[in-house]
Amino acid sequence: MPTPKSSNEIGQAAVKRARTEWRTRQVLDAASSLMSEIGFHAMSVQALAERAEISVGLIYQYFGSKEDILQAVIVDILDAYGDDVPEAIAGAGDDPVAQLAAGFDAYCKVVDSHHKATVLAYRESGTLTEEGRAQVKEMELGTMEPLLDVVRRAQETGTFLPMSAELIAHDLLLLAHGWALKYWFFAPRYSLDEYVSHQLAVILRTLLPASSWKNYPDHLPTE
Amino acid sequence: MPTPKSSNEIGQAAVKRARTEWRTRQVLDAASSLMSEIGFHAMSVQALAERAEISVGLIYQYFGSKEDILQAVIVDILDAYGDDVPEAIAGAGDDPVAQLAAGFDAYCKVVDSHHKATVLAYRESGTLTEEGRAQVKEMELGTMEPLLDVVRRAQETGTFLPMSAELIAHDLLLLAHGWALKYWFFAPRYSLDEYVSHQLAVILRTLLPASSWKNYPDHLPTE
Amino acid sequence: MPTPKSSNEIGQAAVKRARTEWRTRQVLDAASSLMSEIGFHAMSVQALAERAEISVGLIYQYFGSKEDILQAVIVDILDAYGDDVPEAIAGAGDDPVAQLAAGFDAYCKVVDSHHKATVLAYRESGTLTEEGRAQVKEMELGTMEPLLDVVRRAQETGTFLPMSAELIAHDLLLLAHGWALKYWFFAPRYSLDEYVSHQLAVILRTLLPASSWKNYPDHLPTE
Amino acid sequence: MPTPKSSNEIGQAAVKRARTEWRTRQVLDAASSLMSEIGFHAMSVQALAERAEISVGLIYQYFGSKEDILQAVIVDILDAYGDDVPEAIAGAGDDPVAQLAAGFDAYCKVVDSHHKATVLAYRESGTLTEEGRAQVKEMELGTMEPLLDVVRRAQETGTFLPMSAELIAHDLLLLAHGWALKYWFFAPRYSLDEYVSHQLAVILRTLLPASSWKNYPDHLPTE
DNA sequence: CATGAATGAGTCTTCATTCAT
DNA sequence: CATGAATGAAGACTCATTCAT
């Protein structure tokens, strides 16, 4: 006996979609925390189901395989950068130094709030399929893009010295990720702000001609 | 403790020890390459045995568990730093800039030649036991020590600016490891030397007062 | 805890419970027969699964380990005594001799019907954990209790001679178990009834004063 | 180069034989204690070699397989009865009651001194091959023989009542073995002598006509 | 004789995935 | 939709046995 199609069918579909989204999020969050704690391989799908308060079978209706979950978790983190970093840059006015400072700060804040998941992404990306890995690599390069743009534009206007913007952008990423990768070392010794200031100064002393350092007393200590 | 056989008993013991060492190395090398390729968890002990051309049982005579092998592989890499880096520094004369350049260069060369295993160490150190992880952490800090010393001594003589030597040393490590962590990105685009020059310049511009840059034309481009 | 389905939810739960019980019994019976045939250690879990017509994985959903199965099998046998022996005694009237005869007979009948499993319990109890062994010991003493009670009460009324009731009860157990332990010798030569009569007579001639033997012509042959 | 055959070749052979015997005993003793502690299956040949202070390879020159060792250990115990029990009976004079008492006492003393190995024989005899088991069964019946003979002869002279001598002899064995099988229960509560007296009395009250009990005040308490 | 390094088949156990309900 | 019972392939690890030295 087929379901009677009532007039509020659209409303029901919306409810359905919302529920699906809610379930997916629940699984993703549970997976993220569980994997961070014990790692992808040590996490059984049954354990994940328990943590997510969902049945094993249902998980397999949202995700095709255990690996798909890992993929989704990593993508989920990388998505976070897409929103926050450009927003911070956009709100930093016209000065490229301020833009870079704001962007890097935002980037590091995301790393900090997801520091376990960030390490997870480093650790488990080798577990993904070739395609999955490719997607993650591409997305990661994408998170770098806003910072890269700031550097390139400032080089064009002559504010930053000419040098490989790519390398510099990678350094920024690496130093930001470093906060997560060596969290056990840094977190007990430095505040996130101290860490960010230091690393930003390192990069700015490379990017800016020494003669203009004095214009940025907030970011570069006078010698 | 039965009857001693003959006068060349010591020779026989030496042969035995040599064989043991050779086997251990065989396993370690096979494990390192196999784990780098497919990861620790995906590597079955059976597969390791085949790659090492040794029986499964014998592996367990040298290593207590699969995890012990991982631990040994990681320690094995970390050992490589202990020899090369101090030697490079010692052979670099009295100038701290030259020392840092030589040390960092040596460090990066080790990273480069073990770049897969270096990534492995990042990836899989979470798989180790608490003690194992502690040992690895400590050893890793140990690899940093020689570079840290150079920085500290140069700060005392006023050659380097005063700042957190610890943070700088960690940056050096991170940037060196970055070569391995993003090998897929860097290696096709830059030579190792280019990478090293760039990163060294970044750090030196931070450590050296701008007024002394001109004294190191090899490491710092004139603006 | 998702939406309750319908009014027959309780019925479904009952079905589930029944299936679980059935499976457990399936495993226990298969294990009992297989272990009796070839021993605990020679029985692989794979073989057990095949005999029980169940998958290996499912066995581990009901039992935590192979040893748990052994424990359960032994406990299962010991449980059989708890029901039959007291019932037989209760149905034997007021005469302690009749009670002892009925109890011992029931005991031996249980031994007979589980003679392989009884030997199994002797053989493999050393394989259990300390706690498992303790539980089995205690349960075994429990199976003795009803017979011990009969003896003690009859001693109080003077029907039985005063002597260590404990030793007598243990003798009864031992002689009953003897039927299983030396089944290969006894079974082809004597019927169970003959065996029981003989052993009961041995014990009664010890417990009863010679003067009262004539009152029990069914159990004690006149000289 | 073949061994030079010297004149004291016979002496050397004797030395060789003695050494072999000594090694065999060492293995047997180590096996007996090790198996009693942890069981046959839990005992690895390598562990046995260590305990026996002998190499693994050498064990396999004296015994064809691990099971052979078990067989040898059990036979070794059963041999002990062959010497002691007949001797005790022979030294007990002409009275069958005294003979039985002496024989049973000797039997129990052997059980007591090998109580762990006795349990071992019960536990692990199922592990033997068909032939091995047959040999052990036969030998066990052999240990019963001397006691069986005493009973039969006394029945012929009318000292003991006519009844199945076989059953009685088995009871004696069972009760003797009971000391080992329930050592954990009996040993802390009774001395071996008390145990033997009790069990002997049980059997004698069955074998002897009540009218002759008074003639054996040492073994049978007057009512 | 004596050693113990070497083998590899076989064991218990886990867990991703499916599917009847 | 949702469940979780059921599956069985695959993995780490052990250990009886052999054999070159």
Coordinates of N, CA and C in Angstrom, one line a residue, chain A residues 15-169:
Chain A
V15 N 11.5 18.2 6.1 CA 11.8 17.6 7.4 C 12.8 16.4 7.2
K16 N 12.5 15.7 6.1 CA 13.4 14.5 5.8 C 14.8 15.0 5.6
R17 N 15.0 16.0 4.7 CA 16.3 16.5 4.4 C 17.0 17.1 5.7
A18 N 16.3 17.7 6.5 CA 16.9 18.3 7.7 C 17.4 17.1 8.6
R19 N 16.6 16.1 8.7 CA 16.9 15.0 9.5 C 18.2 14.3 9.0
T20 N 18.2 14.2 7.7 CA 19.4 13.6 7.0 C 20.7 14.4 7.4
E21 N 20.5 15.7 7.2 CA 21.7 16.6 7.5 C 22.1 16.5 9.0
W22 N 21.1 16.4 9.8 CA 21.4 16.3 11.3 C 22.2 15.0 11.6
R23 N 21.7 13.9 11.0 CA 22.4 12.6 11.2 C 23.8 12.7 10.6
T24 N 24.0 13.2 9.5 CA 25.3 13.3 8.8 C 26.2 14.0 9.7
R25 N 25.8 15.2 10.2 CA 26.6 16.0 11.1 C 27.0 15.2 12.4
Q26 N 26.0 14.5 12.9 CA 26.3 13.7 14.1 C 27.4 12.7 13.9
V27 N 27.3 12.0 12.7 CA 28.3 11.0 12.4 C 29.6 11.6 12.2
L28 N 29.7 12.7 11.5 CA 30.9 13.4 11.2 C 31.6 13.9 12.5
D29 N 30.8 14.5 13.4 CA 31.4 14.9 14.6 C 31.9 13.8 15.5
A30 N 31.1 12.7 15.5 CA 31.5 11.6 16.3 C 32.8 11.0 15.7
A31 N 32.8 10.9 14.4 CA 34.0 10.3 13.7 C 35.2 11.2 14.0
S32 N 35.0 12.5 13.8 CA 36.2 13.4 14.0 C 36.8 13.2 15.4
S33 N 35.9 13.2 16.4 CA 36.4 13.1 17.8 C 37.0 11.7 18.0
L34 N 36.3 10.7 17.6 CA 36.8 9.3 17.8 C 38.1 9.0 17.1
M35 N 38.2 9.5 15.8 CA 39.4 9.3 15.1 C 40.6 10.0 15.7
S36 N 40.3 11.2 16.2 CA 41.3 12.0 16.8 C 41.9 11.3 18.0
E37 N 40.9 10.7 18.7 CA 41.4 10.0 20.0 C 42.2 8.8 19.7
I38 N 41.7 8.0 18.9 CA 42.3 6.6 18.7 C 42.8 6.3 17.3
G39 N 42.5 7.2 16.4 CA 42.9 7.0 15.0 C 41.9 6.3 14.2
F40 N 42.0 6.4 12.9 CA 41.1 5.9 11.9 C 41.0 4.4 12.0
H41 N 42.1 3.7 12.0 CA 42.1 2.2 12.0 C 41.5 1.6 13.3
A42 N 41.8 2.3 14.4 CA 41.4 1.7 15.6 C 39.9 2.0 15.9
M43 N 39.3 2.9 15.1 CA 37.9 3.2 15.3 C 37.1 2.2 14.5
S44 N 36.3 1.4 15.2 CA 35.4 0.5 14.5 C 34.1 1.2 14.1
V45 N 33.5 0.7 13.1 CA 32.2 1.4 12.7 C 31.2 1.2 13.8
Q46 N 31.2 0.1 14.4 CA 30.3 -0.2 15.5 C 30.5 0.8 16.6
A47 N 31.7 1.1 16.9 CA 32.0 2.1 18.0 C 31.6 3.5 17.5
L48 N 31.8 3.8 16.3 CA 31.3 5.1 15.7 C 29.8 5.2 15.9
A49 N 29.1 4.1 15.5 CA 27.6 4.1 15.6 C 27.2 4.4 17.0
E50 N 27.9 3.8 18.0 CA 27.5 4.0 19.4 C 27.7 5.4 19.8
R51 N 28.9 6.0 19.4 CA 29.2 7.3 19.8 C 28.3 8.3 19.1
A52 N 27.9 8.0 17.9 CA 27.0 8.9 17.2 C 25.5 8.7 17.5
E53 N 25.3 7.7 18.3 CA 23.9 7.3 18.7 C 23.0 7.1 17.5
I54 N 23.5 6.2 16.7 CA 22.9 5.9 15.4 C 23.2 4.4 15.2
S55 N 22.4 3.8 14.3 CA 22.7 2.4 14.1 C 23.7 2.2 13.0
V56 N 24.4 1.1 13.0 CA 25.4 0.8 12.0 C 24.9 0.9 10.6
G57 N 23.7 0.3 10.5 CA 23.1 0.2 9.1 C 22.9 1.6 8.6
L58 N 22.4 2.5 9.4 CA 22.1 3.8 8.9 C 23.3 4.6 8.5
I59 N 24.4 4.3 9.1 CA 25.7 5.0 8.7 C 26.0 4.6 7.3
Y60 N 25.7 3.4 7.0 CA 26.0 2.9 5.6 C 24.9 3.4 4.6
Q61 N 23.9 4.1 5.1 CA 23.0 4.7 4.1 C 23.5 6.2 3.8
Y62 N 24.3 6.7 4.7 CA 24.8 8.1 4.4 C 26.2 8.0 3.8
F63 N 27.0 7.0 4.1 CA 28.3 6.9 3.6 C 28.5 5.6 3.0
G64 N 29.2 5.5 1.9 CA 29.4 4.3 1.2 C 30.3 3.3 1.9
S65 N 31.3 3.9 2.6 CA 32.3 3.0 3.3 C 32.9 3.7 4.4
K66 N 33.7 3.0 5.2 CA 34.3 3.7 6.3 C 35.3 4.7 5.8
E67 N 35.9 4.5 4.7 CA 36.9 5.4 4.2 C 36.2 6.7 3.7
D68 N 35.0 6.5 3.2 CA 34.2 7.7 2.8 C 34.0 8.6 4.0
I69 N 33.9 8.1 5.2 CA 33.7 8.9 6.4 C 34.9 9.7 6.6
L70 N 36.0 9.0 6.6 CA 37.3 9.7 6.8 C 37.4 10.9 5.8
Q71 N 37.2 10.6 4.6 CA 37.2 11.6 3.5 C 36.3 12.8 3.9
A72 N 35.1 12.5 4.3 CA 34.2 13.5 4.6 C 34.6 14.3 5.8
V73 N 35.2 13.7 6.8 CA 35.7 14.4 8.0 C 36.8 15.4 7.6
I74 N 37.7 14.9 6.8 CA 38.8 15.8 6.4 C 38.3 17.0 5.5
V75 N 37.4 16.7 4.6 CA 36.8 17.7 3.8 C 36.1 18.7 4.6
D76 N 35.5 18.2 5.6 CA 34.7 19.0 6.6 C 35.6 20.1 7.2
I77 N 36.8 19.7 7.6 CA 37.7 20.6 8.2 C 38.2 21.6 7.2
L78 N 38.6 21.1 6.1 CA 39.1 22.0 5.1 C 38.1 23.1 4.6
D79 N 36.8 22.7 4.7 CA 35.8 23.7 4.4 C 35.8 24.9 5.4
A80 N 36.2 24.6 6.6 CA 36.2 25.7 7.6 C 37.1 26.8 7.2
Y81 N 38.2 26.5 6.5 CA 39.1 27.6 6.1 C 38.4 28.5 5.1
G82 N 37.7 27.8 4.2 CA 37.1 28.5 3.1 C 36.2 29.7 3.5
D83 N 35.6 29.6 4.6 CA 34.7 30.6 5.1 C 35.5 31.7 5.9
D84 N 36.2 31.3 6.8 CA 36.8 32.2 7.8 C 37.9 33.1 7.2
V85 N 38.9 32.5 6.5 CA 40.1 33.2 6.1 C 39.7 34.4 5.1
P86 N 39.0 34.1 4.0 CA 38.7 35.2 3.1 C 37.9 36.4 3.9
E87 N 37.0 36.0 4.8 CA 36.2 36.9 5.5 C 37.2 37.9 6.3
A88 N 38.1 37.3 7.0 CA 39.1 38.0 7.8 C 39.9 39.0 6.9
I89 N 40.3 38.5 5.7 CA 41.1 39.4 4.8 C 40.2 40.5 4.3
A90 N 39.0 40.2 4.0 CA 38.1 41.2 3.4 C 37.9 42.3 4.4
G91 N 37.8 41.9 5.7 CA 37.6 42.9 6.7 C 38.8 43.7 7.3
A92 N 39.9 43.5 6.6 CA 41.2 44.1 7.1 C 41.6 45.4 6.4
G93 N 40.7 45.9 5.6 CA 41.1 47.2 5.0 C 42.0 46.9 3.8
D94 N 42.7 48.0 3.4 CA 43.5 47.9 2.1 C 44.9 47.6 2.3
D95 N 45.4 47.7 3.5 CA 46.9 47.5 3.7 C 47.2 46.0 3.6
P96 N 48.1 45.6 2.6 CA 48.4 44.1 2.5 C 48.9 43.5 3.8
V97 N 49.7 44.3 4.5 CA 50.3 43.8 5.8 C 49.1 43.4 6.7
A98 N 48.2 44.3 6.8 CA 47.0 44.1 7.7 C 46.2 42.9 7.2
Q99 N 46.1 42.8 5.9 CA 45.4 41.7 5.3 C 46.1 40.4 5.6
L100 N 47.4 40.4 5.4 CA 48.1 39.1 5.7 C 48.0 38.7 7.1
A101 N 48.2 39.8 8.0 CA 48.1 39.5 9.4 C 46.7 38.9 9.8
A102 N 45.7 39.5 9.2 CA 44.3 39.1 9.6 C 44.1 37.7 9.0
G103 N 44.5 37.5 7.8 CA 44.3 36.1 7.2 C 45.1 35.1 7.9
F104 N 46.3 35.3 8.2 CA 47.1 34.3 8.9 C 46.5 34.0 10.3
D105 N 46.1 35.1 10.9 CA 45.5 34.9 12.3 C 44.3 34.1 12.2
A106 N 43.4 34.4 11.2 CA 42.2 33.6 11.0 C 42.6 32.1 10.8
Y107 N 43.5 31.9 9.9 CA 44.0 30.6 9.6 C 44.4 29.8 10.8
C108 N 45.2 30.5 11.6 CA 45.7 29.8 12.8 C 44.6 29.6 13.8
K109 N 43.6 30.4 13.8 CA 42.5 30.2 14.8 C 41.7 29.0 14.4
V110 N 41.6 28.8 13.1 CA 40.9 27.6 12.6 C 41.7 26.4 13.0
V111 N 43.0 26.4 12.7 CA 43.9 25.3 13.1 C 43.7 25.0 14.6
D112 N 43.7 26.1 15.4 CA 43.7 25.9 16.8 C 42.4 25.2 17.2
S113 N 41.3 25.7 16.7 CA 40.0 25.1 17.2 C 39.8 23.7 16.6
H114 N 40.5 23.3 15.6 CA 40.4 22.0 15.0 C 41.7 21.3 15.1
H115 N 42.5 21.6 16.2 CA 43.9 21.1 16.1 C 44.0 19.6 16.1
K116 N 43.1 18.9 16.7 CA 43.1 17.4 16.7 C 42.8 16.9 15.3
A117 N 41.7 17.6 14.7 CA 41.3 17.1 13.4 C 42.4 17.5 12.3
T118 N 43.1 18.6 12.6 CA 44.2 18.9 11.6 C 45.3 17.9 11.6
V119 N 45.7 17.4 12.8 CA 46.6 16.4 12.9 C 46.1 15.1 12.2
L120 N 44.8 14.9 12.5 CA 44.1 13.7 11.8 C 44.3 13.8 10.3
A121 N 44.1 14.9 9.7 CA 44.2 15.0 8.3 C 45.6 14.7 7.8
Y122 N 46.6 15.2 8.6 CA 48.0 14.8 8.2 C 48.2 13.3 8.3
R123 N 47.7 12.8 9.4 CA 48.0 11.4 9.7 C 47.3 10.4 8.8
E124 N 46.1 10.7 8.5 CA 45.3 9.7 7.8 C 45.0 10.0 6.3
S125 N 45.6 11.1 5.8 CA 45.3 11.3 4.4 C 45.9 10.2 3.5
G126 N 47.0 9.6 4.0 CA 47.6 8.5 3.3 C 46.6 7.3 3.2
T127 N 45.6 7.3 4.0 CA 44.6 6.1 4.0 C 43.6 6.3 2.9
L128 N 43.5 7.5 2.4 CA 42.4 7.7 1.4 C 42.8 7.1 0.0
T129 N 41.8 7.0 -0.8 CA 42.1 6.5 -2.2 C 42.9 7.6 -2.9
E130 N 43.4 7.2 -4.1 CA 44.1 8.2 -4.9 C 43.2 9.4 -5.2
E131 N 42.0 9.2 -5.6 CA 41.1 10.3 -5.9 C 40.9 11.2 -4.6
G132 N 40.6 10.5 -3.5 CA 40.4 11.2 -2.3 C 41.5 12.1 -1.9
R133 N 42.7 11.5 -2.1 CA 43.9 12.2 -1.7 C 44.1 13.4 -2.6
A134 N 43.8 13.2 -3.9 CA 43.9 14.3 -4.9 C 42.9 15.5 -4.5
Q135 N 41.7 15.1 -4.1 CA 40.7 16.1 -3.7 C 41.2 16.9 -2.5
V136 N 41.8 16.2 -1.5 CA 42.2 16.8 -0.3 C 43.4 17.8 -0.6
K137 N 44.3 17.3 -1.5 CA 45.4 18.1 -1.8 C 44.9 19.4 -2.5
E138 N 44.0 19.3 -3.4 CA 43.5 20.4 -4.1 C 42.8 21.4 -3.1
M139 N 42.0 20.8 -2.2 CA 41.3 21.7 -1.3 C 42.3 22.4 -0.4
E140 N 43.4 21.7 0.0 CA 44.4 22.3 0.8 C 45.1 23.5 0.1
L141 N 45.4 23.3 -1.1 CA 45.9 24.4 -1.9 C 44.9 25.5 -2.0
G142 N 43.7 25.2 -2.0 CA 42.6 26.2 -2.0 C 42.6 27.0 -0.8
T143 N 42.9 26.4 0.4 CA 42.9 27.2 1.6 C 44.0 28.2 1.6
M144 N 45.0 27.9 0.8 CA 46.2 28.7 0.8 C 45.9 29.9 -0.1
E145 N 45.1 29.7 -1.1 CA 44.8 30.7 -2.1 C 44.6 32.2 -1.6
P146 N 43.8 32.4 -0.7 CA 43.5 33.8 -0.2 C 44.8 34.5 0.2
L147 N 45.6 33.7 1.0 CA 46.9 34.3 1.5 C 47.8 34.5 0.3
L148 N 47.9 33.6 -0.6 CA 48.7 33.7 -1.8 C 48.3 35.0 -2.6
D149 N 47.0 35.2 -2.7 CA 46.6 36.4 -3.4 C 47.1 37.7 -2.8
V150 N 46.9 37.7 -1.5 CA 47.4 38.9 -0.8 C 48.9 39.2 -1.1
V151 N 49.7 38.1 -1.0 CA 51.1 38.3 -1.2 C 51.4 38.7 -2.7
R152 N 50.7 38.1 -3.6 CA 50.9 38.4 -5.0 C 50.5 39.9 -5.3
R153 N 49.4 40.3 -4.8 CA 49.0 41.7 -5.1 C 49.9 42.7 -4.5
A154 N 50.4 42.4 -3.3 CA 51.3 43.3 -2.6 C 52.7 43.3 -3.4
Q155 N 53.0 42.2 -3.9 CA 54.3 42.2 -4.7 C 54.1 43.1 -6.0
E156 N 52.9 43.0 -6.6 CA 52.7 43.8 -7.8 C 52.8 45.3 -7.5
T157 N 52.3 45.7 -6.3 CA 52.3 47.1 -6.0 C 53.7 47.5 -5.4
G158 N 54.5 46.5 -5.2 CA 55.9 46.8 -4.7 C 55.9 46.9 -3.2
T159 N 54.8 46.6 -2.5 CA 54.9 46.6 -1.0 C 55.7 45.5 -0.5
F160 N 55.5 44.3 -1.1 CA 56.3 43.1 -0.7 C 57.5 42.9 -1.7
L161 N 58.6 42.4 -1.2 CA 59.7 42.1 -2.1 C 59.3 41.0 -3.1
P162 N 60.0 41.0 -4.2 CA 59.7 39.9 -5.2 C 60.4 38.7 -4.7
M163 N 59.7 37.6 -4.7 CA 60.2 36.3 -4.4 C 59.1 35.3 -4.6
S164 N 59.4 34.0 -4.5 CA 58.4 33.0 -4.8 C 57.2 33.1 -3.8
A165 N 56.1 33.7 -4.3 CA 55.0 33.8 -3.4 C 54.5 32.4 -3.0
E166 N 54.6 31.5 -3.8 CA 54.2 30.1 -3.5 C 54.9 29.6 -2.3
L167 N 56.2 29.8 -2.3 CA 57.0 29.2 -1.2 C 56.6 29.9 0.1
I168 N 56.4 31.2 0.0 CA 56.0 32.0 1.2 C 54.6 31.5 1.7
A169 N 53.7 31.3 0.8 CA 52.4 30.9 1.2 C 52.5 29.5 1.9

